[in-house]
Coordinates of C-alpha atoms and ligand atoms in Angstrom, one line a residue:
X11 CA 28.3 -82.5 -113.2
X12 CA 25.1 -82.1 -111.4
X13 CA 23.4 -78.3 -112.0
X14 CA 22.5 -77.9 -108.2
X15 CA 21.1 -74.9 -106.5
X16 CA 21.4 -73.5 -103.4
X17 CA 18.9 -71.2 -101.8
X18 CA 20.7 -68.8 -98.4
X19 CA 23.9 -70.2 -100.1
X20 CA 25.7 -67.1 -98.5
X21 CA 24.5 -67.5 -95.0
X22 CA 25.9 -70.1 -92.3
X23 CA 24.5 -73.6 -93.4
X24 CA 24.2 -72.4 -96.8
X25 CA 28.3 -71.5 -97.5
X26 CA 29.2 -74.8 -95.8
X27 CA 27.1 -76.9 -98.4
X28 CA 28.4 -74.7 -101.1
X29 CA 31.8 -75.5 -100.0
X30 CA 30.8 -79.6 -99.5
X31 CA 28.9 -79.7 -103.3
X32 CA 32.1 -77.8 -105.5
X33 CA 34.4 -80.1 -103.2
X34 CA 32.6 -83.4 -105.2
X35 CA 32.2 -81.6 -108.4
X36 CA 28.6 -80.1 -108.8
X37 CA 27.9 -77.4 -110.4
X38 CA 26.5 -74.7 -107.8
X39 CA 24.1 -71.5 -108.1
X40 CA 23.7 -70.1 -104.8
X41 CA 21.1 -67.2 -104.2
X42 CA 20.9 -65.1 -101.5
X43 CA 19.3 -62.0 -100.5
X44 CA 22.0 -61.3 -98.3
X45 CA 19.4 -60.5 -95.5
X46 CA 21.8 -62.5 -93.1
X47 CA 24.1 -64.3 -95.1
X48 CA 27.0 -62.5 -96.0
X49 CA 29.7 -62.0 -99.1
X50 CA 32.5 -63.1 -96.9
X51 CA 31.0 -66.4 -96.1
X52 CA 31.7 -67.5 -100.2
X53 CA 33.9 -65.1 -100.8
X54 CA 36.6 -67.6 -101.4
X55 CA 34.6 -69.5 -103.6
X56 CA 34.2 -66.7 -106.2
X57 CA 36.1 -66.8 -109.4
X58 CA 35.8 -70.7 -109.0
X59 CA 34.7 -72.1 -112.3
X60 CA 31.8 -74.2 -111.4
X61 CA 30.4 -71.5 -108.5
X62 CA 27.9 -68.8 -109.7
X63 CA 26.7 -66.8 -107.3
X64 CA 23.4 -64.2 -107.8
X65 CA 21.3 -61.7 -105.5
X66 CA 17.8 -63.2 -105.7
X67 CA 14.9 -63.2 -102.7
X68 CA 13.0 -66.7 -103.0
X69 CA 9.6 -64.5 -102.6
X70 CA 9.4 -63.6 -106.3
X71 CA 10.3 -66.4 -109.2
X72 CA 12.8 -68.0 -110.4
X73 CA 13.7 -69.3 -113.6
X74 CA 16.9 -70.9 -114.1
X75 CA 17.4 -75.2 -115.3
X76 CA 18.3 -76.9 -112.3
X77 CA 18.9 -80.6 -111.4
X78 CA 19.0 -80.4 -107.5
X79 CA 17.6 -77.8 -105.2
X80 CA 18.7 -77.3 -101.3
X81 CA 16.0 -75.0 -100.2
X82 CA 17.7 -73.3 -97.1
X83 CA 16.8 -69.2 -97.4
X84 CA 15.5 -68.3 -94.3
X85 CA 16.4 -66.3 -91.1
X86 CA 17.1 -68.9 -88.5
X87 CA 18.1 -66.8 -85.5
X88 CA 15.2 -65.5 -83.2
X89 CA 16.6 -62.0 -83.7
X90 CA 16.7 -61.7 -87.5
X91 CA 13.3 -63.8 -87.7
X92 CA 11.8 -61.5 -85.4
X93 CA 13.2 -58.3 -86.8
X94 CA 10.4 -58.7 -90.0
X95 CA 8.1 -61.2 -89.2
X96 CA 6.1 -61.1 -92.4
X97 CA 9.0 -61.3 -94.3
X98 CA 9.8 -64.4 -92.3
X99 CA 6.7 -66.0 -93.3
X100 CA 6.8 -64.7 -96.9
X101 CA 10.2 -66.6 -97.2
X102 CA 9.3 -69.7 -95.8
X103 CA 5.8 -70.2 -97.4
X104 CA 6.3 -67.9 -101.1
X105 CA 9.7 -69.0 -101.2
X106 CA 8.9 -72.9 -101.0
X107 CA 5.9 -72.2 -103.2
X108 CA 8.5 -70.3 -106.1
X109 CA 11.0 -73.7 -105.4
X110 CA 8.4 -76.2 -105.5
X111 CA 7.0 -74.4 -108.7
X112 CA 10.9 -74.1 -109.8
X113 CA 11.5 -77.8 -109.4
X114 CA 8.0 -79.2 -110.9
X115 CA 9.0 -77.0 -114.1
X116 CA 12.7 -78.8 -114.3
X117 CA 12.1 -82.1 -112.9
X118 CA 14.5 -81.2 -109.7
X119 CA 15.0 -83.0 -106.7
X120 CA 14.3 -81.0 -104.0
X121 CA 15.5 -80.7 -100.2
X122 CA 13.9 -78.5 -97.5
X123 CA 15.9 -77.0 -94.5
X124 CA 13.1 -77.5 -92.0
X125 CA 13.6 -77.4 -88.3
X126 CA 12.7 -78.6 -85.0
X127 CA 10.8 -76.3 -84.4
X128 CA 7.9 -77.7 -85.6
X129 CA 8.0 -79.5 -82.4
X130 CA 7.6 -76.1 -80.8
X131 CA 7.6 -76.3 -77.2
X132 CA 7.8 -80.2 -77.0
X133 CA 5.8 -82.5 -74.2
X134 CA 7.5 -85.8 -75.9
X135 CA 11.0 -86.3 -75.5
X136 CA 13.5 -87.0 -77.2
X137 CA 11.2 -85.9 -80.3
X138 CA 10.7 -88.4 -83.0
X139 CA 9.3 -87.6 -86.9
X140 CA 5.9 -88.9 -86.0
X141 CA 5.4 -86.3 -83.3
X142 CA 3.0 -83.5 -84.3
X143 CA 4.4 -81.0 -82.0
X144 CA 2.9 -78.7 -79.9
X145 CA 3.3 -74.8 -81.1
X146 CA 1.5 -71.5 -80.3
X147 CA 0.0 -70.0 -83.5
X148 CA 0.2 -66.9 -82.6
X149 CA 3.3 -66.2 -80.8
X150 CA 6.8 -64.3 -81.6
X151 CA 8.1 -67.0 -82.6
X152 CA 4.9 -68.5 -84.5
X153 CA 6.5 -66.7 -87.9
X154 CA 9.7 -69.0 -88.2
X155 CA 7.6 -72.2 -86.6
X156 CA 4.3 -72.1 -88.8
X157 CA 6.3 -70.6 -91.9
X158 CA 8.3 -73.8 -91.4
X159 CA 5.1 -76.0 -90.8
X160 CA 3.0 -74.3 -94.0
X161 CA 6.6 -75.1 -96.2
X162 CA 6.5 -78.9 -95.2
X163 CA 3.0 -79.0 -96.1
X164 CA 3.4 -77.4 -99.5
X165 CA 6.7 -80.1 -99.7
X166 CA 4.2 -82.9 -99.4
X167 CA 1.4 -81.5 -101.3
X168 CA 3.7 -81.0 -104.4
X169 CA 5.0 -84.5 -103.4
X170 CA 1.3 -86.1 -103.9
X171 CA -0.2 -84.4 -106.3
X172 CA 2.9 -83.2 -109.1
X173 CA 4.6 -86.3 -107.9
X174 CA 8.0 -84.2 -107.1
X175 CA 11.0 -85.6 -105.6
X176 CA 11.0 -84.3 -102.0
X177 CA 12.9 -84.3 -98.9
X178 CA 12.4 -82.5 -96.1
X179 CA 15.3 -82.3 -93.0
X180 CA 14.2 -81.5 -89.5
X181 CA 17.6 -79.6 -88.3
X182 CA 18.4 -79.5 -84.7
X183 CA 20.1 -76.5 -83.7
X184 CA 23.8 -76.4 -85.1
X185 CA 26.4 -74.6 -84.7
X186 CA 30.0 -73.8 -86.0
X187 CA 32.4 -71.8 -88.0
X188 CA 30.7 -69.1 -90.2
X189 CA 27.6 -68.6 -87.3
X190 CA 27.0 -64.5 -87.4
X191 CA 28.4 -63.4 -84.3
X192 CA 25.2 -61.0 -83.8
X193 CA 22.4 -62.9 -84.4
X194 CA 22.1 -64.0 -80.6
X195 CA 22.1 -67.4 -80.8
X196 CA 23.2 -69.4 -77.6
X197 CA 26.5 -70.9 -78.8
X198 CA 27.7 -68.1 -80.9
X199 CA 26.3 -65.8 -77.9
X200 CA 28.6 -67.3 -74.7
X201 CA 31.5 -67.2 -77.2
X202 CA 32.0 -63.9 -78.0
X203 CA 30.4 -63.0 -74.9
X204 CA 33.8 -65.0 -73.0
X205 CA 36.2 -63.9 -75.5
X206 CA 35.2 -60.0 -74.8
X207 CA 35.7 -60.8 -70.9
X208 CA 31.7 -59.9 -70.9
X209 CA 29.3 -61.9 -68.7
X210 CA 27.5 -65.0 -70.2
X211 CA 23.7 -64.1 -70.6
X212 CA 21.4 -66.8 -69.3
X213 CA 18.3 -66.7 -70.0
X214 CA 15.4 -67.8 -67.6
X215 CA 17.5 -70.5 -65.0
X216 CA 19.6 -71.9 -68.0
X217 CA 18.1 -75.3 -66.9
X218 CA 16.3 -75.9 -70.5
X219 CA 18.5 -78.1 -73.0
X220 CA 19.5 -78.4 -76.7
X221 CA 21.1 -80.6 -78.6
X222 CA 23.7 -78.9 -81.0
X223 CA 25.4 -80.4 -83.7
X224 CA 28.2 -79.3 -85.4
X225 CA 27.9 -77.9 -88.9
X226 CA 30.2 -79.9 -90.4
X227 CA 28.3 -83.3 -89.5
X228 CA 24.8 -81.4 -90.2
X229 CA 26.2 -81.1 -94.4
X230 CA 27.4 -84.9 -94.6
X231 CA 23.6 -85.6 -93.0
X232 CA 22.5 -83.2 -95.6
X233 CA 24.0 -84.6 -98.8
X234 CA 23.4 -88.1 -97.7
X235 CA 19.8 -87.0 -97.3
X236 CA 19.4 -85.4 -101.0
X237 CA 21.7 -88.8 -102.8
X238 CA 19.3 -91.0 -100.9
X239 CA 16.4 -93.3 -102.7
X240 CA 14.0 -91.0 -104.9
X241 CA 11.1 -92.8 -102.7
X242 CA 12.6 -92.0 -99.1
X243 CA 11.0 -88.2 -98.6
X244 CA 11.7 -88.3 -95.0
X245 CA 10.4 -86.2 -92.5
X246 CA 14.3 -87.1 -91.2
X247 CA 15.5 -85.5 -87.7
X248 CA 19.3 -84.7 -88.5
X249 CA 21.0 -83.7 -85.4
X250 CA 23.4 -84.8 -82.4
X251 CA 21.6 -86.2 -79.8
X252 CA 24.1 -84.6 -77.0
X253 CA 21.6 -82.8 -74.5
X254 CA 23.1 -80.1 -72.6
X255 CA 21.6 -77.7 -70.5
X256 CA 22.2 -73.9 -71.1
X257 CA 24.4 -73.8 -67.8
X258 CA 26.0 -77.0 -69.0
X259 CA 26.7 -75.4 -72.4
X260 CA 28.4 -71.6 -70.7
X261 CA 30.6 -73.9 -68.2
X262 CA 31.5 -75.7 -71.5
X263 CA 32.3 -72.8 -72.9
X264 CA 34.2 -70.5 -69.9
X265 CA 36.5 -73.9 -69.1
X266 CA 37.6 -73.2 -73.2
X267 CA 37.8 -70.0 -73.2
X268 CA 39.1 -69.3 -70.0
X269 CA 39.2 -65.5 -68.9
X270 CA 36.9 -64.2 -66.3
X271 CA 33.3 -63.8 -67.3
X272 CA 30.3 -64.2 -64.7
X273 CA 27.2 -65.5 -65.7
X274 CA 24.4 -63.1 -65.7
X275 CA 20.7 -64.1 -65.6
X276 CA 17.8 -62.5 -68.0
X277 CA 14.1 -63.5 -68.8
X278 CA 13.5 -66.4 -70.4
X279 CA 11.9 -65.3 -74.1
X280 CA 8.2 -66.4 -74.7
X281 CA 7.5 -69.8 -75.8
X282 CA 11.5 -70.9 -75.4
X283 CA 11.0 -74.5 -75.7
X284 CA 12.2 -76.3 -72.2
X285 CA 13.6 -79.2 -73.4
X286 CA 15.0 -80.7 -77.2
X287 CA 16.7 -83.8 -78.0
X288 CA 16.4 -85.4 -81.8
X289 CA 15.6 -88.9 -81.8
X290 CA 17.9 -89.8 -84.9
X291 CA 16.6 -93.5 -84.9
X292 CA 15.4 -93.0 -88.6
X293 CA 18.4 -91.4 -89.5
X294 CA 20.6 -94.2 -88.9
X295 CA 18.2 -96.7 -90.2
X296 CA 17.6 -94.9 -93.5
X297 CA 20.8 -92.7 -94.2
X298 CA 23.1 -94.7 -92.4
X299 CA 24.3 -91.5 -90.5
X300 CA 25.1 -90.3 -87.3
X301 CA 27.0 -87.1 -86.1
X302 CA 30.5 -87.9 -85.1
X303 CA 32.1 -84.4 -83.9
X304 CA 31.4 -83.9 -79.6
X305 CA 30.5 -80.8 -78.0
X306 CA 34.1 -80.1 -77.0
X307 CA 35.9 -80.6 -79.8
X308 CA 33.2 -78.5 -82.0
X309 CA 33.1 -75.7 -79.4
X310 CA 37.1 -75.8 -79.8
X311 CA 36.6 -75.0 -83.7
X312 CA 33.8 -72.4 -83.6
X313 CA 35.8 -70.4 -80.7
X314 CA 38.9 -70.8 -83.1
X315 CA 37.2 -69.0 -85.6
X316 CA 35.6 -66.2 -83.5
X317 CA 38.8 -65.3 -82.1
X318 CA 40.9 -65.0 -85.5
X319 CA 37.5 -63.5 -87.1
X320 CA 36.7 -60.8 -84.5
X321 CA 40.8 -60.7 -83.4
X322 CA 39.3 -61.4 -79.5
X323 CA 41.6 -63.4 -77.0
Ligands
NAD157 P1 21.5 -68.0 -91.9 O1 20.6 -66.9 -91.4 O2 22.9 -67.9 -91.7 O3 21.2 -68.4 -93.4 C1 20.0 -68.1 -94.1 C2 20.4 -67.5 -95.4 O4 19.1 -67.2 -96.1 C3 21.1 -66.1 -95.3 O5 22.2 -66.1 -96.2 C4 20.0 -65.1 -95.7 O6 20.6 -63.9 -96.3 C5 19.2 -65.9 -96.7 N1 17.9 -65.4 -96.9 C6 17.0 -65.1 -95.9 N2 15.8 -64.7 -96.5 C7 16.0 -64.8 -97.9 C8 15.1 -64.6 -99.0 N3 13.9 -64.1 -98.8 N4 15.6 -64.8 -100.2 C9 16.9 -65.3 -100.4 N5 17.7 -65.5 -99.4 C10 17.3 -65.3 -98.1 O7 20.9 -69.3 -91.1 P2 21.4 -70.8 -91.2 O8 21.6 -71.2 -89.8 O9 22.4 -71.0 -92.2 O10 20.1 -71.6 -91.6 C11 19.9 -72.1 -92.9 C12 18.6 -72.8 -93.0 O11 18.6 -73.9 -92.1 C13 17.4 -72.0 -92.6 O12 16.3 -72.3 -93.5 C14 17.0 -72.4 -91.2 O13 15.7 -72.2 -90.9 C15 17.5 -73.8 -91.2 N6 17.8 -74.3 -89.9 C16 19.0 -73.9 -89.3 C17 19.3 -74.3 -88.0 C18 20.5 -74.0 -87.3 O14 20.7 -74.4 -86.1 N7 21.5 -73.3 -87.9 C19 18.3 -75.1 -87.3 C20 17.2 -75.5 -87.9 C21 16.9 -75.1 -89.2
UDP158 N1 8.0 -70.7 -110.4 C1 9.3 -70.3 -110.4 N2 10.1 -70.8 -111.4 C2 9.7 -71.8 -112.2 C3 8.4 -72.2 -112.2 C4 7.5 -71.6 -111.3 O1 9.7 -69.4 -109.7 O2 10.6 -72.2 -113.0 C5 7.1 -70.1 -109.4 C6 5.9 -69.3 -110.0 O3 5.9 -68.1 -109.3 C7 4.7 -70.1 -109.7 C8 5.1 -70.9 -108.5 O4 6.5 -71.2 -108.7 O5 3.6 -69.2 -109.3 C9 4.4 -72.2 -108.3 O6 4.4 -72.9 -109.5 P1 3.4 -74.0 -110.0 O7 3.7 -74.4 -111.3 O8 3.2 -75.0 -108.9 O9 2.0 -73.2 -110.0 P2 1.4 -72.0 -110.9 O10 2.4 -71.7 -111.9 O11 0.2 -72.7 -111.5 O12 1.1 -70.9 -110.0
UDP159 N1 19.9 -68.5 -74.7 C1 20.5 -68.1 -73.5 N2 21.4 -67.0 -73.7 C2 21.7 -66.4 -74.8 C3 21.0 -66.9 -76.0 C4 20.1 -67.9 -75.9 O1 20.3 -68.6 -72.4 O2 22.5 -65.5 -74.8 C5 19.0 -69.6 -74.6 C6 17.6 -69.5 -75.3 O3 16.7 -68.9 -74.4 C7 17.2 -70.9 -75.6 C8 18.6 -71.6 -75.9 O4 19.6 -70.7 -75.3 O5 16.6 -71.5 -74.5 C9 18.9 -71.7 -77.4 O6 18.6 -70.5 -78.0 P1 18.9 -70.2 -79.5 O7 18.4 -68.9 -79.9 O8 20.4 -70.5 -79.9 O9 18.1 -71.4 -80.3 P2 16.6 -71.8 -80.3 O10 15.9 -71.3 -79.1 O11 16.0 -71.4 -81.5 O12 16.7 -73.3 -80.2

């Protein structure tokens, strides 16, 4: 039984990896802060004898024995990253610092929940792991994008100088049951929006793409990733290559939904990246994995959930 830790356990990635580790038998601390996550997302794992769950923020230290850590605490939604920016940085770059530190003491593996954002606003396409990026340093979104940056640093300076076992996982955007329905994310966004009977906010000309991969391939990529040779770190893009554009993505949606929402258009945020597609070459050579869930049939799951959740439609 493997002691493994899970860092945002309670949040949207977090209780879906919680749920994947007790299915094969580890033994799982989650921590959360409960800044986004919630209670009810591990609720029904509570009372379940190899699930511990304790209120912890990664910025201060942790002392517990561990065998794996999945370091994933971390507002991912603009809104909530935005809403306390130096906390945002604090968790990324004190909180990978406490893990790293946390891992070097016990001799844990260690996986970070990095992002593409590190691409930032992208000028190669699709986006392989030897592209640098191309990011503003001082922008509103430079918190969550450099925090992320300054962690896989730290990953790799631990890496080469304590000789830790590291892996860091570029996640492209994902999406499925469990998303907060407030955090203003597109997919969770044109959901509730079409269930409500609201209009579908667009912003800018909706012509910029993602790639979004459903949550339940995203945890297979991410327990491949952790099980995989000590001596493959990565950088390792895990996503679904499927690029849609954001009109693309709210016809997807209405045509599931039904109902009779209009789409609305709104400013386009600053520095929203135009285009993002994973180039999962590495993953397939490496891991051996691909995504195997569609748009469709994850957009049918996620709107499932929202309308038993919020009791819409
Ligand atoms: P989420 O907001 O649902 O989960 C983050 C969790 O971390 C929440 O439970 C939150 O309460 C917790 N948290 C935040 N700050 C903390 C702190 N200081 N101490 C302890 N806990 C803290 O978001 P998510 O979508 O589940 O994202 C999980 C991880 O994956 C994040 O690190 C995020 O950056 C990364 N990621 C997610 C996506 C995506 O599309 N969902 C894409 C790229 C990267
Ligand atoms: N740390 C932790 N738990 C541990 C060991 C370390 O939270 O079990 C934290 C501690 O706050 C420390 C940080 O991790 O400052 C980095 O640890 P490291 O051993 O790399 O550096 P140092 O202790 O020398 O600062
Ligand atoms: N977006 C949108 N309408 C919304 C929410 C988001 O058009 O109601 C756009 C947003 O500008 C961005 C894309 O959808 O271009 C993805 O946004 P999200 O916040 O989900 O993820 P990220 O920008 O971090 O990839």
């Amino acid at each position: 039984m493997k002691k493994t830790l899970v860092t945002g356990g309670a949040g949207f990635l977090g209780s879906h990896l919680c749920d994947k580790l007790i299915e094969r038998g580890d033994d799982v601390l989650c921590i959360d802060n409960f800044f986004t996550g919630s209670k009810e997302n591990i609720s029904h794992l509570i009372g379940h004898k190899s699930f511990e769950l304790m209120r912890h923020d990664v910025t201060f230290p942790l002392y517990v024995e561990v065998e794996r850590i999945f370091n994933l605490a971390c507002p991912a939604s603009p809104i909530h990253y935005r809403h306390d920016p130096v906390q945002t940085t604090k968790t990324s770059v004190h909180g990978a610092i406490n893990m790293l530190g946390l891992a070097k003491r016990t001799k844990a593996r260690i996986l970070q929940a990095s992002t593409s954002e590190v691409y930032g606003d992208p000028d190669v396409h699709p986006q392989p792991e030897s592209y640098w990026g191309r990011v503003n340093t001082i922008g509103i979104r430079s918190c969550y994008d450099e925090g992320k940056r300054c962690a896989e640093t730290l990953f790799f300076d631990y890496y080469r100088q304590h000789q830790l076992e590291i892996k860091v996982m570029r996640i492209f955007n994902t999406y499925g049951p469990r998303m907060h329905p407030n955090d203003g994310r597109v997919v969770s966004n044109f959901i509730v929006q079409a269930l409500k009977g609201e209009n579908i906010t667009i912003y800018g000309d909706g012509q910029q793409t993602r790639s979004f991969c459903y949550v339940d391939d995203l945890i297979d990529g991410m327990v491949t990733f952790m099980d995989s040779a000590a001596d493959f770190t990565g950088p390792v893009n895990i996503g679904n290559p499927g690029e849609f554009t954001m009109l693309e993505l709210a016809e997807n949606v209405l045509h599931l939904v039904g109902g009779k929402s209009k789409l609305s258009f709104h400013d386009l945020p600053q520095d929203d990246p135009k285009q993002r597609q994973p180039d999962i070459a590495l993953a397939k050579s490496a891991l051996n994995w691909e995504p195997k869930v569609c748009l469709k049939d994850g957009l049918k799951e996620t709107v499932s959930y929202f309308r038993k959740t919020l009791k819409l439609g």
